[in-house]
PDB file of C-alpha atoms in Angstrom:
ATOM      1  CA  ALA A   1       0.000   0.000   0.000  1.00  0.00           C
ATOM      2  CA  GLN A   2       1.146   3.530  -0.691  1.00  0.00           C
ATOM      3  CA  LYS A   3       0.944   5.919   2.191  1.00  0.00           C
ATOM      4  CA  VAL A   4       2.438   9.084   3.617  1.00  0.00           C
ATOM      5  CA  THR A   5       2.407   9.662   7.354  1.00  0.00           C
ATOM      6  CA  GLN A   6       3.011  12.977   9.038  1.00  0.00           C
ATOM      7  CA  ALA A   7       2.628  11.994  12.665  1.00  0.00           C
ATOM      8  CA  GLN A   8       2.968  15.519  14.042  1.00  0.00           C
ATOM      9  CA  THR A   9      -0.421  17.155  13.761  1.00  0.00           C
ATOM     10  CA  GLU A  10       0.713  20.458  15.226  1.00  0.00           C
ATOM     11  CA  ILE A  11       4.030  21.852  16.419  1.00  0.00           C
ATOM     12  CA  SER A  12       4.498  25.078  18.330  1.00  0.00           C
ATOM     13  CA  VAL A  13       7.901  26.659  18.908  1.00  0.00           C
ATOM     14  CA  VAL A  14       9.281  30.037  19.819  1.00  0.00           C
ATOM     15  CA  GLU A  15      10.882  32.115  17.113  1.00  0.00           C
ATOM     16  CA  LYS A  16      14.543  31.324  16.393  1.00  0.00           C
ATOM     17  CA  GLU A  17      14.213  27.740  17.527  1.00  0.00           C
ATOM     18  CA  ASP A  18      15.012  24.955  15.080  1.00  0.00           C
ATOM     19  CA  VAL A  19      12.163  22.631  14.188  1.00  0.00           C
ATOM     20  CA  THR A  20      11.953  19.352  12.284  1.00  0.00           C
ATOM     21  CA  LEU A  21       8.843  18.095  10.539  1.00  0.00           C
ATOM     22  CA  ASP A  22       8.698  14.346  10.048  1.00  0.00           C
ATOM     23  CA  CYS A  23       7.501  12.495   6.956  1.00  0.00           C
ATOM     24  CA  VAL A  24       7.425   8.722   6.616  1.00  0.00           C
ATOM     25  CA  TYR A  25       6.287   7.081   3.406  1.00  0.00           C
ATOM     26  CA  GLU A  26       5.362   3.600   2.248  1.00  0.00           C
ATOM     27  CA  THR A  27       5.677   2.261  -1.270  1.00  0.00           C
ATOM     28  CA  ARG A  28       6.959  -0.838  -3.021  1.00  0.00           C
ATOM     29  CA  ASP A  29       7.896   1.114  -6.105  1.00  0.00           C
ATOM     30  CA  THR A  30      11.588   1.647  -6.671  1.00  0.00           C
ATOM     31  CA  THR A  31      11.077   4.860  -8.621  1.00  0.00           C
ATOM     32  CA  TYR A  32       9.202   7.621  -6.900  1.00  0.00           C
ATOM     33  CA  TYR A  33       9.414  11.260  -5.966  1.00  0.00           C
ATOM     34  CA  LEU A  34       8.851  13.040  -2.712  1.00  0.00           C
ATOM     35  CA  PHE A  35       7.649  16.589  -2.292  1.00  0.00           C
ATOM     36  CA  TRP A  36       7.154  19.158   0.397  1.00  0.00           C
ATOM     37  CA  TYR A  37       4.557  21.894   0.038  1.00  0.00           C
ATOM     38  CA  LYS A  38       3.806  24.834   2.304  1.00  0.00           C
ATOM     39  CA  GLN A  39       0.298  26.164   2.854  1.00  0.00           C
ATOM     40  CA  PRO A  40       0.368  29.566   4.573  1.00  0.00           C
ATOM     41  CA  PRO A  41      -2.738  30.968   6.265  1.00  0.00           C
ATOM     42  CA  SER A  42      -3.782  32.538   2.970  1.00  0.00           C
ATOM     43  CA  GLY A  43      -4.458  29.015   1.686  1.00  0.00           C
ATOM     44  CA  GLU A  44      -2.394  28.609  -1.448  1.00  0.00           C
ATOM     45  CA  LEU A  45      -0.014  25.671  -1.881  1.00  0.00           C
ATOM     46  CA  VAL A  46       3.609  26.590  -2.330  1.00  0.00           C
ATOM     47  CA  PHE A  47       6.052  24.056  -3.744  1.00  0.00           C
ATOM     48  CA  LEU A  48       9.224  23.725  -1.627  1.00  0.00           C
ATOM     49  CA  ILE A  49      11.219  20.773  -2.873  1.00  0.00           C
ATOM     50  CA  ARG A  50      11.206  17.649  -5.014  1.00  0.00           C
ATOM     51  CA  ARG A  51      13.493  14.664  -4.441  1.00  0.00           C
ATOM     52  CA  ASN A  52      13.716  11.446  -6.481  1.00  0.00           C
ATOM     53  CA  SER A  53      14.198   8.006  -4.997  1.00  0.00           C
ATOM     54  CA  PHE A  54      17.695   7.649  -6.411  1.00  0.00           C
ATOM     55  CA  ASP A  55      19.077  10.787  -4.866  1.00  0.00           C
ATOM     56  CA  GLU A  56      19.641  10.551  -1.146  1.00  0.00           C
ATOM     57  CA  GLN A  57      21.719  13.664  -0.875  1.00  0.00           C
ATOM     58  CA  ASN A  58      20.505  16.075   1.714  1.00  0.00           C
ATOM     59  CA  GLU A  59      19.444  19.477   0.471  1.00  0.00           C
ATOM     60  CA  ILE A  60      19.836  22.876   2.027  1.00  0.00           C
ATOM     61  CA  SER A  61      18.149  26.037   0.884  1.00  0.00           C
ATOM     62  CA  GLY A  62      18.750  28.948   3.170  1.00  0.00           C
ATOM     63  CA  ARG A  63      17.163  28.110   6.518  1.00  0.00           C
ATOM     64  CA  TYR A  64      15.453  25.052   5.085  1.00  0.00           C
ATOM     65  CA  SER A  65      17.006  21.603   4.874  1.00  0.00           C
ATOM     66  CA  TRP A  66      15.750  18.179   3.955  1.00  0.00           C
ATOM     67  CA  ASN A  67      17.007  14.781   5.054  1.00  0.00           C
ATOM     68  CA  PHE A  68      16.036  11.845   2.828  1.00  0.00           C
ATOM     69  CA  GLN A  69      16.761   8.369   4.170  1.00  0.00           C
ATOM     70  CA  LYS A  70      15.556   5.397   2.169  1.00  0.00           C
ATOM     71  CA  SER A  71      16.594   3.008   4.923  1.00  0.00           C
ATOM     72  CA  THR A  72      13.925   4.460   7.180  1.00  0.00           C
ATOM     73  CA  SER A  73      11.575   5.650   4.399  1.00  0.00           C
ATOM     74  CA  SER A  74      11.726   9.144   5.740  1.00  0.00           C
ATOM     75  CA  PHE A  75      11.978  12.587   4.191  1.00  0.00           C
ATOM     76  CA  ASN A  76      12.223  15.046   7.053  1.00  0.00           C
ATOM     77  CA  PHE A  77      12.202  18.818   6.807  1.00  0.00           C
ATOM     78  CA  THR A  78      14.103  21.104   9.170  1.00  0.00           C
ATOM     79  CA  ILE A  79      13.718  24.834   9.551  1.00  0.00           C
ATOM     80  CA  THR A  80      16.669  26.485  11.250  1.00  0.00           C
ATOM     81  CA  ALA A  81      16.188  29.672  13.238  1.00  0.00           C
ATOM     82  CA  SER A  82      12.457  29.678  12.659  1.00  0.00           C
ATOM     83  CA  GLN A  83      10.579  32.892  11.945  1.00  0.00           C
ATOM     84  CA  VAL A  84       6.963  33.881  12.417  1.00  0.00           C
ATOM     85  CA  VAL A  85       6.532  33.854   8.628  1.00  0.00           C
ATOM     86  CA  ASP A  86       7.257  30.131   8.667  1.00  0.00           C
ATOM     87  CA  SER A  87       3.923  29.556  10.364  1.00  0.00           C
ATOM     88  CA  ALA A  88       1.918  27.390   7.982  1.00  0.00           C
ATOM     89  CA  VAL A  89       0.689  23.892   7.319  1.00  0.00           C
ATOM     90  CA  TYR A  90       3.358  21.759   5.678  1.00  0.00           C
ATOM     91  CA  PHE A  91       2.517  18.777   3.507  1.00  0.00           C
ATOM     92  CA  CYS A  92       4.682  15.895   2.418  1.00  0.00           C
ATOM     93  CA  ALA A  93       3.601  14.038  -0.736  1.00  0.00           C
ATOM     94  CA  LEU A  94       4.661  10.918  -2.616  1.00  0.00           C
ATOM     95  CA  SER A  95       4.530  10.702  -6.404  1.00  0.00           C
ATOM     96  CA  LEU A  96       4.507   7.345  -8.128  1.00  0.00           C
ATOM     97  CA  ALA A  97       4.881   6.483 -11.788  1.00  0.00           C
ATOM     98  CA  GLY A  98       1.938   7.841 -13.678  1.00  0.00           C
ATOM     99  CA  TYR A  99      -0.102  10.539 -12.123  1.00  0.00           C
ATOM    100  CA  GLN A 100      -0.879   9.950  -8.536  1.00  0.00           C
ATOM    101  CA  LEU A 101       0.227  12.222  -5.729  1.00  0.00           C
ATOM    102  CA  ILE A 102      -0.333  10.725  -2.297  1.00  0.00           C
ATOM    103  CA  TRP A 103      -0.518  13.326   0.442  1.00  0.00           C
ATOM    104  CA  GLY A 104       0.187  13.277   4.131  1.00  0.00           C
ATOM    105  CA  ALA A 105      -2.323  14.879   6.462  1.00  0.00           C
ATOM    106  CA  GLY A 106      -0.077  17.864   7.037  1.00  0.00           C
ATOM    107  CA  THR A 107       1.675  19.373  10.036  1.00  0.00           C
ATOM    108  CA  LYS A 108       0.562  22.729  11.336  1.00  0.00           C
ATOM    109  CA  LEU A 109       3.574  24.741  12.428  1.00  0.00           C
ATOM    110  CA  ILE A 110       3.075  27.654  14.777  1.00  0.00           C
ATOM    111  CA  ILE A 111       5.979  29.998  15.373  1.00  0.00           C
ATOM    112  CA  LYS A 112       5.455  32.262  18.364  1.00  0.00           C
ATOM    113  CA  PRO A 113       7.217  35.626  18.510  1.00  0.00           C
TER     114      PRO A 113
ATOM    115  CA  ASP B   1      -0.728  36.732 -14.082  1.00  0.00           C
ATOM    116  CA  ALA B   2      -1.297  33.467 -12.235  1.00  0.00           C
ATOM    117  CA  ASP B   3      -0.677  30.314 -14.258  1.00  0.00           C
ATOM    118  CA  VAL B   4      -3.580  28.394 -12.708  1.00  0.00           C
ATOM    119  CA  THR B   5      -6.706  30.323 -11.787  1.00  0.00           C
ATOM    120  CA  GLN B   6      -9.858  29.244 -10.030  1.00  0.00           C
ATOM    121  CA  THR B   7     -13.260  30.904  -9.892  1.00  0.00           C
ATOM    122  CA  PRO B   8     -14.928  31.654  -7.635  1.00  0.00           C
ATOM    123  CA  ARG B   9     -12.458  31.979  -4.761  1.00  0.00           C
ATOM    124  CA  ASN B  10     -15.196  31.735  -2.173  1.00  0.00           C
ATOM    125  CA  ARG B  11     -18.735  30.449  -2.429  1.00  0.00           C
ATOM    126  CA  ILE B  12     -21.521  29.953   0.064  1.00  0.00           C
ATOM    127  CA  THR B  13     -24.488  27.932  -1.129  1.00  0.00           C
ATOM    128  CA  LYS B  14     -27.418  25.970   0.184  1.00  0.00           C
ATOM    129  CA  THR B  15     -28.053  22.265   0.307  1.00  0.00           C
ATOM    130  CA  GLY B  16     -29.440  20.934  -2.960  1.00  0.00           C
ATOM    131  CA  LYS B  17     -28.061  23.673  -5.168  1.00  0.00           C
ATOM    132  CA  ARG B  18     -25.971  22.952  -8.242  1.00  0.00           C
ATOM    133  CA  ILE B  19     -22.517  24.476  -8.094  1.00  0.00           C
ATOM    134  CA  MET B  20     -19.759  24.759 -10.675  1.00  0.00           C
ATOM    135  CA  LEU B  21     -16.154  25.527  -9.860  1.00  0.00           C
ATOM    136  CA  GLU B  22     -13.968  26.552 -12.752  1.00  0.00           C
ATOM    137  CA  CYS B  23     -10.275  26.181 -13.388  1.00  0.00           C
ATOM    138  CA  SER B  24      -8.185  27.730 -16.141  1.00  0.00           C
ATOM    139  CA  GLN B  25      -4.496  27.378 -16.852  1.00  0.00           C
ATOM    140  CA  THR B  26      -1.994  29.103 -19.089  1.00  0.00           C
ATOM    141  CA  LYS B  27       0.829  26.628 -18.499  1.00  0.00           C
ATOM    142  CA  GLY B  28       0.002  24.571 -21.578  1.00  0.00           C
ATOM    143  CA  HIS B  29      -0.192  21.393 -19.505  1.00  0.00           C
ATOM    144  CA  ASP B  30      -2.257  18.444 -20.670  1.00  0.00           C
ATOM    145  CA  ARG B  31      -3.002  17.003 -17.245  1.00  0.00           C
ATOM    146  CA  MET B  32      -5.462  18.613 -14.879  1.00  0.00           C
ATOM    147  CA  TYR B  33      -6.739  17.571 -11.466  1.00  0.00           C
ATOM    148  CA  TRP B  34      -9.351  18.471  -8.899  1.00  0.00           C
ATOM    149  CA  TYR B  35      -8.592  17.941  -5.219  1.00  0.00           C
ATOM    150  CA  ARG B  36     -10.495  18.476  -2.052  1.00  0.00           C
ATOM    151  CA  GLN B  37      -8.870  19.485   1.242  1.00  0.00           C
ATOM    152  CA  ASP B  38     -10.460  18.858   4.589  1.00  0.00           C
ATOM    153  CA  PRO B  39      -8.808  19.742   7.893  1.00  0.00           C
ATOM    154  CA  GLY B  40      -6.518  16.954   9.095  1.00  0.00           C
ATOM    155  CA  LEU B  41      -6.910  14.902   5.929  1.00  0.00           C
ATOM    156  CA  GLY B  42      -4.536  16.440   3.455  1.00  0.00           C
ATOM    157  CA  LEU B  43      -5.608  16.572  -0.194  1.00  0.00           C
ATOM    158  CA  ARG B  44      -7.759  13.935  -1.795  1.00  0.00           C
ATOM    159  CA  LEU B  45      -8.147  13.468  -5.529  1.00  0.00           C
ATOM    160  CA  ILE B  46     -11.665  13.875  -6.931  1.00  0.00           C
ATOM    161  CA  TYR B  47     -11.151  13.652 -10.708  1.00  0.00           C
ATOM    162  CA  TYR B  48      -8.295  13.958 -13.147  1.00  0.00           C
ATOM    163  CA  SER B  49      -7.934  14.404 -16.894  1.00  0.00           C
ATOM    164  CA  PHE B  50      -4.930  13.615 -19.042  1.00  0.00           C
ATOM    165  CA  ASP B  51      -6.347  15.186 -22.183  1.00  0.00           C
ATOM    166  CA  VAL B  52      -9.460  16.920 -23.448  1.00  0.00           C
ATOM    167  CA  LYS B  53     -11.260  13.625 -24.116  1.00  0.00           C
ATOM    168  CA  ASP B  54      -9.982  11.855 -21.045  1.00  0.00           C
ATOM    169  CA  ILE B  55     -11.800  11.907 -17.678  1.00  0.00           C
ATOM    170  CA  ASN B  56     -10.963   9.651 -14.738  1.00  0.00           C
ATOM    171  CA  LYS B  57     -12.377   9.200 -11.276  1.00  0.00           C
ATOM    172  CA  GLY B  58     -10.152   9.742  -8.321  1.00  0.00           C
ATOM    173  CA  GLU B  59     -10.398   8.629  -4.739  1.00  0.00           C
ATOM    174  CA  ILE B  60     -13.604  10.489  -3.850  1.00  0.00           C
ATOM    175  CA  SER B  61     -15.627  11.147  -7.009  1.00  0.00           C
ATOM    176  CA  ASP B  62     -19.110  10.396  -5.645  1.00  0.00           C
ATOM    177  CA  GLY B  63     -21.306  13.481  -5.715  1.00  0.00           C
ATOM    178  CA  TYR B  64     -19.068  15.280  -8.215  1.00  0.00           C
ATOM    179  CA  SER B  65     -18.753  15.514 -11.985  1.00  0.00           C
ATOM    180  CA  VAL B  66     -16.256  17.247 -14.238  1.00  0.00           C
ATOM    181  CA  SER B  67     -16.004  18.676 -17.711  1.00  0.00           C
ATOM    182  CA  ARG B  68     -12.822  19.275 -19.707  1.00  0.00           C
ATOM    183  CA  GLN B  69     -13.973  21.903 -22.161  1.00  0.00           C
ATOM    184  CA  ALA B  70     -10.527  22.587 -23.592  1.00  0.00           C
ATOM    185  CA  GLN B  71      -6.918  21.897 -22.784  1.00  0.00           C
ATOM    186  CA  ALA B  72      -6.892  24.967 -20.579  1.00  0.00           C
ATOM    187  CA  LYS B  73     -10.210  24.513 -18.785  1.00  0.00           C
ATOM    188  CA  PHE B  74     -11.418  21.929 -16.288  1.00  0.00           C
ATOM    189  CA  SER B  75     -14.673  22.433 -14.365  1.00  0.00           C
ATOM    190  CA  LEU B  76     -15.925  20.656 -11.277  1.00  0.00           C
ATOM    191  CA  SER B  77     -19.662  20.395 -10.611  1.00  0.00           C
ATOM    192  CA  LEU B  78     -21.613  19.489  -7.532  1.00  0.00           C
ATOM    193  CA  GLU B  79     -25.002  18.483  -8.909  1.00  0.00           C
ATOM    194  CA  SER B  80     -26.776  18.731  -5.576  1.00  0.00           C
ATOM    195  CA  ALA B  81     -24.541  20.178  -2.895  1.00  0.00           C
ATOM    196  CA  ILE B  82     -24.611  18.757   0.625  1.00  0.00           C
ATOM    197  CA  PRO B  83     -23.018  20.142   3.816  1.00  0.00           C
ATOM    198  CA  ASN B  84     -20.248  17.533   3.970  1.00  0.00           C
ATOM    199  CA  GLN B  85     -18.957  18.902   0.659  1.00  0.00           C
ATOM    200  CA  THR B  86     -17.905  22.010   2.531  1.00  0.00           C
ATOM    201  CA  ALA B  87     -14.156  22.117   1.910  1.00  0.00           C
ATOM    202  CA  LEU B  88     -11.296  23.846   0.173  1.00  0.00           C
ATOM    203  CA  TYR B  89     -11.045  22.774  -3.468  1.00  0.00           C
ATOM    204  CA  PHE B  90      -7.855  22.912  -5.496  1.00  0.00           C
ATOM    205  CA  CYS B  91      -7.258  22.592  -9.197  1.00  0.00           C
ATOM    206  CA  ALA B  92      -3.807  21.476 -10.353  1.00  0.00           C
ATOM    207  CA  THR B  93      -1.953  20.855 -13.602  1.00  0.00           C
ATOM    208  CA  SER B  94       1.077  18.854 -14.648  1.00  0.00           C
ATOM    209  CA  GLU B  95       2.995  18.105 -17.796  1.00  0.00           C
ATOM    210  CA  GLN B  96       2.111  15.014 -19.792  1.00  0.00           C
ATOM    211  CA  GLU B  97       5.669  13.798 -20.009  1.00  0.00           C
ATOM    212  CA  SER B  98       6.773  14.708 -16.524  1.00  0.00           C
ATOM    213  CA  SER B  99       8.221  11.637 -14.875  1.00  0.00           C
ATOM    214  CA  TYR B 100       8.034  13.221 -11.453  1.00  0.00           C
ATOM    215  CA  ASN B 101       4.548  14.586 -11.831  1.00  0.00           C
ATOM    216  CA  GLU B 102       5.152  17.930 -10.189  1.00  0.00           C
ATOM    217  CA  GLN B 103       1.780  19.524  -9.909  1.00  0.00           C
ATOM    218  CA  PHE B 104       1.052  23.237 -10.028  1.00  0.00           C
ATOM    219  CA  PHE B 105      -1.851  24.420  -7.952  1.00  0.00           C
ATOM    220  CA  GLY B 106      -4.448  27.125  -8.273  1.00  0.00           C
ATOM    221  CA  PRO B 107      -5.212  29.392  -5.312  1.00  0.00           C
ATOM    222  CA  GLY B 108      -8.132  27.277  -4.134  1.00  0.00           C
ATOM    223  CA  THR B 109     -11.894  27.755  -3.839  1.00  0.00           C
ATOM    224  CA  ARG B 110     -13.419  27.776  -0.395  1.00  0.00           C
ATOM    225  CA  LEU B 111     -16.896  26.252  -0.624  1.00  0.00           C
ATOM    226  CA  THR B 112     -19.440  26.332   2.192  1.00  0.00           C
ATOM    227  CA  VAL B 113     -22.662  24.379   1.874  1.00  0.00           C
ATOM    228  CA  LEU B 114     -25.297  25.379   4.412  1.00  0.00           C
TER     229      LEU B 114
END
């Protein structure tokens, strides 16, 4: 079965703290892609990153970093020195061959000033 | 201008009414999708279309229908709206030949059925 689990429903931290959002996926496919999207309070979906199943290199983009580990089927997202503007719901998604995007339930991140 | 647009952005309607949500895209993508978002459930696929003559049911198609009028337009209809169809609806597009299926989303339509 294909599945994406974001076990953290809501996380609340104080500004400038580091925070990690967990994503665990299940698939038997050997070729797949993983995504993270951000949904700010305004509601739109903002693409953050795409990673394919053959590339386990970690990625860093400014304060954002992603750790992909096939051994644990995880694709975790870390925000360093969080800011109030990072407050949003974050979704992890799994793309299989063809068309289907399988979404996690999302993690609501609250950054307190 | 936005690549994927949705109209209306907000709609309040009554039970039993017929509602149409429209999606237009200027990305030139062949594939279009309609999703529904409920709190705590992520996005769920309602219908998708790979081409103008191609319509496919997704995970939760009951109570919905779609029309692909042109490559750039994909409409979602609720024939007789019910309160549990209150949700945020997203349209998305992707390239036909994209192996990774990155999807590009519209701004969403917030639908309330009273």
